[in-house]
XYZ file of C-alpha atoms in Angstrom:
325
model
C -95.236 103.426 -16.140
C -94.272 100.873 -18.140
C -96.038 97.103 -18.807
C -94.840 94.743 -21.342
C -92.981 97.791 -23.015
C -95.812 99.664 -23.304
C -96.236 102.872 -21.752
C -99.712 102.686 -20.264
C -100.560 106.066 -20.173
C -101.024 105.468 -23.815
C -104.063 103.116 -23.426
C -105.659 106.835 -22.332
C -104.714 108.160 -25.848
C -105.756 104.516 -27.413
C -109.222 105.260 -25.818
C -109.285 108.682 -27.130
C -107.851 107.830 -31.004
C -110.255 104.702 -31.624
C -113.303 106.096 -30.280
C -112.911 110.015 -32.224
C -111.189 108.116 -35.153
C -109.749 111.608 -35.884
C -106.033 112.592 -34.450
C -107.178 116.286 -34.247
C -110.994 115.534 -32.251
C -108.330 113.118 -29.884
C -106.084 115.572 -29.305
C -108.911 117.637 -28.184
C -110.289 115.655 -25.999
C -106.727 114.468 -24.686
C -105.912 118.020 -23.946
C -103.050 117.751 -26.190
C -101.510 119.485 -29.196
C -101.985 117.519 -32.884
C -98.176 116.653 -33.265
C -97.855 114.367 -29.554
C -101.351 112.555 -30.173
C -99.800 111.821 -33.655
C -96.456 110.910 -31.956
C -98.773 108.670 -29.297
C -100.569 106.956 -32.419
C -96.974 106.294 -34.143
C -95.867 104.691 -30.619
C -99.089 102.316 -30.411
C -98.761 101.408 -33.826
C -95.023 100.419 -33.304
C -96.239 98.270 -30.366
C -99.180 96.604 -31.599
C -97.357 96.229 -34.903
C -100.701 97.314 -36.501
C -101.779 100.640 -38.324
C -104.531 100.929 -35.941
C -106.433 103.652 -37.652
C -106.284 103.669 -41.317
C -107.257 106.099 -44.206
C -110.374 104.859 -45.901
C -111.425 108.529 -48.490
C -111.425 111.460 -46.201
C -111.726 109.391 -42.639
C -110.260 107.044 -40.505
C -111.695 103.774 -39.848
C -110.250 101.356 -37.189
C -108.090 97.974 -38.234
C -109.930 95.061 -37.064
C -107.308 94.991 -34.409
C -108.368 98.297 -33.391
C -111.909 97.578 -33.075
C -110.990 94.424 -30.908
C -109.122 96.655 -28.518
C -111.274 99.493 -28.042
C -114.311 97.215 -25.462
C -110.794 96.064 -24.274
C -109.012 99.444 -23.182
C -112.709 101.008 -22.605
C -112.898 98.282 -19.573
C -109.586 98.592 -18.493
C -109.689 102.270 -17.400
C -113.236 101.871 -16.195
C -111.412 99.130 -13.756
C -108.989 101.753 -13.294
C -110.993 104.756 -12.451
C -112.656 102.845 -10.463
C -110.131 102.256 -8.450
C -108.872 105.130 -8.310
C -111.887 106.977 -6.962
C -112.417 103.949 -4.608
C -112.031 106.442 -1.723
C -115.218 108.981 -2.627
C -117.438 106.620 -4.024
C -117.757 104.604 -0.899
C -120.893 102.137 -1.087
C -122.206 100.640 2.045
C -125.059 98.709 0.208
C -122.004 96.888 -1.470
C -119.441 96.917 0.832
C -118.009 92.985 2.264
C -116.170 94.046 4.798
C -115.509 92.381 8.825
C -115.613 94.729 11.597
C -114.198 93.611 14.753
C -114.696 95.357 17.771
C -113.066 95.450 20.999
C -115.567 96.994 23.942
C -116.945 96.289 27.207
C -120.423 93.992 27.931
C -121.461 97.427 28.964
C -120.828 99.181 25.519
C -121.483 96.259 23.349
C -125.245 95.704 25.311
C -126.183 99.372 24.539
C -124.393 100.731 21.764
C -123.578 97.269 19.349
C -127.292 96.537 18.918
C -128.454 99.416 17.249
C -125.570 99.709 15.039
C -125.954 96.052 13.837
C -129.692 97.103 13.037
C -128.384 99.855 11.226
C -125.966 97.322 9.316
C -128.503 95.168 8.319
C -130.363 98.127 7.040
C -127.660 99.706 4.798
C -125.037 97.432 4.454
C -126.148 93.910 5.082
C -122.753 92.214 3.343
C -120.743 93.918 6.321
C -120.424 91.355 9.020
C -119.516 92.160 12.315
C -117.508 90.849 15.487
C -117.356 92.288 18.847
C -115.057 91.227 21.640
C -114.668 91.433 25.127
C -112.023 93.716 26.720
C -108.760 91.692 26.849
C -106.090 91.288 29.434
C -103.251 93.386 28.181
C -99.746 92.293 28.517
C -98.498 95.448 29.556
C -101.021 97.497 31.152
C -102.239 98.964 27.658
C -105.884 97.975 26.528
C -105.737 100.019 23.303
C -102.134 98.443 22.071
C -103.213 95.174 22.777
C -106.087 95.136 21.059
C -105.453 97.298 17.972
C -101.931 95.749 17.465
C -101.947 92.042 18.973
C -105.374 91.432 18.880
C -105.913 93.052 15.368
C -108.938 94.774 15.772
C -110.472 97.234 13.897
C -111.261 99.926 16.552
C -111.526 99.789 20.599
C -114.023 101.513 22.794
C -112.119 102.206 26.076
C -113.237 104.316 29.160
C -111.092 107.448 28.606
C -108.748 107.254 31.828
C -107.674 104.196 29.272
C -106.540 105.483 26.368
C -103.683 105.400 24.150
C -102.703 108.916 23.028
C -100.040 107.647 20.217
C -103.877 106.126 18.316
C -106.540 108.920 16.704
C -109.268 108.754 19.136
C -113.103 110.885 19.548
C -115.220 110.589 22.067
C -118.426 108.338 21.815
C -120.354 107.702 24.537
C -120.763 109.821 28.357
C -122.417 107.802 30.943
C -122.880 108.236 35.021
C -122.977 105.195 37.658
C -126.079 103.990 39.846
C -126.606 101.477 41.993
C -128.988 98.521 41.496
C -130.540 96.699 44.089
C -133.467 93.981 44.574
C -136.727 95.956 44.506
C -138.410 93.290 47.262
C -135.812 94.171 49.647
C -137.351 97.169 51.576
C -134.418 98.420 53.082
C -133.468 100.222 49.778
C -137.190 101.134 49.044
C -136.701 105.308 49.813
C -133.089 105.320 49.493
C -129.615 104.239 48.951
C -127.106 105.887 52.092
C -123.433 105.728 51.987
C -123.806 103.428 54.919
C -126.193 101.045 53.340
C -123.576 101.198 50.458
C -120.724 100.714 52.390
C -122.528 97.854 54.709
C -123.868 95.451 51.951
C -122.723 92.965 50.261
C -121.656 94.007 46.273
C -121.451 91.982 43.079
C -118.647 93.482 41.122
C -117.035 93.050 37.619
C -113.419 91.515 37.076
C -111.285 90.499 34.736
C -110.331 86.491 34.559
C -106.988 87.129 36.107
C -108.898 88.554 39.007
C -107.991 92.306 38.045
C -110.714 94.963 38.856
C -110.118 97.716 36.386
C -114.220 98.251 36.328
C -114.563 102.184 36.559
C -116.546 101.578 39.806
C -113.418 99.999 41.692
C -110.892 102.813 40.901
C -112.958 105.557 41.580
C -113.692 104.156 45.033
C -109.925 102.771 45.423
C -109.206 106.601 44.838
C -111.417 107.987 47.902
C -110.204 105.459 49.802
C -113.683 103.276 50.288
C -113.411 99.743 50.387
C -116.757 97.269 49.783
C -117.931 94.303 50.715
C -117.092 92.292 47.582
C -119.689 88.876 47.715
C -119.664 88.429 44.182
C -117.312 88.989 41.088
C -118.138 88.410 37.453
C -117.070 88.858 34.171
C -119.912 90.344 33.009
C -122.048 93.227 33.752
C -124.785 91.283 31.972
C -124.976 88.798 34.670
C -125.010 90.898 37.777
C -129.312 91.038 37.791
C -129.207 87.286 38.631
C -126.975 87.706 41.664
C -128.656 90.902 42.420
C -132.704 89.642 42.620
C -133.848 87.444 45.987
C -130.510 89.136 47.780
C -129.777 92.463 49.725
C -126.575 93.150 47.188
C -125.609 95.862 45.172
C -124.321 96.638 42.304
C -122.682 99.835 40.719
C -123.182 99.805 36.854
C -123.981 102.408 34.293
C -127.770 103.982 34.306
C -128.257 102.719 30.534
C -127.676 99.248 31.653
C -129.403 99.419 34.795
C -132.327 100.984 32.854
C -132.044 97.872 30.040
C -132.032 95.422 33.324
C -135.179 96.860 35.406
C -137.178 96.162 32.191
C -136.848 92.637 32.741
C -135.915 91.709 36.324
C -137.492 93.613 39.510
C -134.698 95.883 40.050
C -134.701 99.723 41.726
C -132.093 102.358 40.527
C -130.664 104.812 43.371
C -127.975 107.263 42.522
C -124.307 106.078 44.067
C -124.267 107.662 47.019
C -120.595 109.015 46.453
C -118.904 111.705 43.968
C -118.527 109.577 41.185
C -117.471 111.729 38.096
C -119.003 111.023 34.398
C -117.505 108.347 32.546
C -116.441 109.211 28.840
C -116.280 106.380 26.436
C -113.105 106.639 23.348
C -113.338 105.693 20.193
C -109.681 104.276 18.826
C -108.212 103.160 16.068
C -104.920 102.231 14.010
C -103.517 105.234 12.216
C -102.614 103.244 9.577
C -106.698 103.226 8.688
C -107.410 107.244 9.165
C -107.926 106.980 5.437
C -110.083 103.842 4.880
C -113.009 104.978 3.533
C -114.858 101.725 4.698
C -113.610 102.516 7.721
C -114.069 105.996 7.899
C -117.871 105.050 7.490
C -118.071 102.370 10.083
C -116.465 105.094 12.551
C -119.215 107.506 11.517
C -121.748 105.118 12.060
C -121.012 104.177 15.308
C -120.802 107.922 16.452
C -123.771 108.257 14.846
C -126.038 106.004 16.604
C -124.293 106.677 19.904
C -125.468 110.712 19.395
C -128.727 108.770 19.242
C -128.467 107.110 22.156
C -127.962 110.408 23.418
C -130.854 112.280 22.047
C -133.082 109.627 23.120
C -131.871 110.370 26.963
C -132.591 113.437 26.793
C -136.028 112.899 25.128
C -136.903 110.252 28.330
C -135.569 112.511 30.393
C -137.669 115.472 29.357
C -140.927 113.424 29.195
C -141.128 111.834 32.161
C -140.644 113.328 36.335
C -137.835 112.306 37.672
C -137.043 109.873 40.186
C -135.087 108.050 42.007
C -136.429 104.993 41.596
C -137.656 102.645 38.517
C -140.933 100.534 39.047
C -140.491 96.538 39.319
């Protein structure tokens, strides 16, 4: 490639004849024969319009053009290298970047946290946005927000994904109900009946959609409930749960995260509800990011942990049916 007229793979051979100051030791180092390093010091000269290297007794000594190029060329194709090996020398300590992720309330209450601790632990320059699930224009969730919305990856329930984007698994997660600990109705146990008698605060979308993994599973066995509130956040459902004989249906890690602070009991859903699977997607266009490649790895990473500590509680402790207020 040429700059200026100047072939720039000779600024490697530059490098190489100004710091040996010998056209045999550079041609050894270049990994070329004596007669093309000569022929690469005859084309810099010609360029620079300089000797470059002259004969002082039996050596060569550098022109003082020579010596003022050498820091010169020596930082240029550290810049280079530099960039070139961008993609294995990865450095989260350093790295600038904005992450923008598109998830659920649920997802970004139990997962986001501990990854933005981990950021702040490794990579503290990375910032990080997170955004609600939007309304897509089409049906599609993924395309809307890795193409329209610009986002850097989506976490999608996998009944929602996009199989033209690369996609892995991150999260598993079953339903259960919550429901006011004071109200002794529910104290032993949560029936079908009860379920399907009570009054339930559900999740929807602004445009009054409910695409909530809860509503589709029961559109699909052909149960309809007694919808008395609807949000647009899964955060919010304890306050319209507490003082009331509602119910909700939300994920156990959530409900779990609620009964710490609100006096909540957790029954199992009293219907075959299968195990919800959480995706991981992103633009193919950034398989190869090596930023990104990291930020995908962390993110499975702490959600394994998420895992592992599940299974740790689990193991620990008897199992129940109910949490404590």
């Amino acid at each position: 490639m040429r700059y200026r007229r100047l072939d720039l793979n000779l600024l490697v051979a530059l490098d190489a004849l100004l710091s040996e100051c010998s056209v045999s030791r550079a041609a050894e180092r270049l990994c070329l024969g004596q007669s093309a390093t000569s022929s690469a010091l005859g084309r810099l000269r010609e360029h620079f319009n300089d000797p470059l290297l002259v004969q002082v007794g039996r050596r060569l000594e550098p022109t003082a053009l020579g010596l003022e190029l050498l820091p010169k060329v020596r930082e240029a194709l550290a810049l280079t290298r530099e960039i070139v090996d961008a993609p294995v020398s990865f450095d989260p300590a350093s790295c600038k970047r904005h992450f923008t992720v598109v998830a659920s309330d649920y997802v970004a209450g139990v997962l986001m946290p501990a990854v933005s601790l981990e950021l702040a632990r490794i990579a503290p320059g990375v910032r990080l946005s997170l955004r609600d699930m939007p309304v897509p224009r089409d049906g599609d969730v993924v395309s809307e927000a890795l193409d329209y919305r610009r986002s850097d990856c989506v976490i999608v329930p996998q009944r929602r994904l996009n199989p033209a984007y690369p996609q892995v698994p991150i999260m598993t997660g079953e339903l259960c109900c919550i429901v006011c600990s004071q109200q002794t109705q529910y104290a032993e146990h949560l029936t079908l009946a009860d379920y399907c008698a009570a009054d339930h605060v559900v999740r929807e979308f602004s445009d009054g959609r409910n695409l909530a993994m809860d509503a589709m599973n029961l559109h699909e066995q052909g149960i309809q409930r007694r919808v008395a509130v609807t949000l647009e956040s899964f955060v919010l459902m304890p306050e319209f749960i507490v003082g009331t004989a509602r119910i909700a249906t939300v994920f156990r890690r959530q409900a779990e995260q609620f009964a710490r602070y609100y006096p909540l009991r957790i029954h199992p859903v009293p219907l075959a509800f299968p195990e919800s699977v959480q995706v991981l997607q992103w633009h193919p266009y950034q398989d190869h990011d090596p930023a990104m490649r990291w930020f995908r790895g962390l993110l499975l990473e702490q959600a394994a942990r998420l895992d592992l500590q599940k299974i740790d509680q689990v193991a620990g402790s008897p199992q129940s049916a109910t949490n404590p207020a």
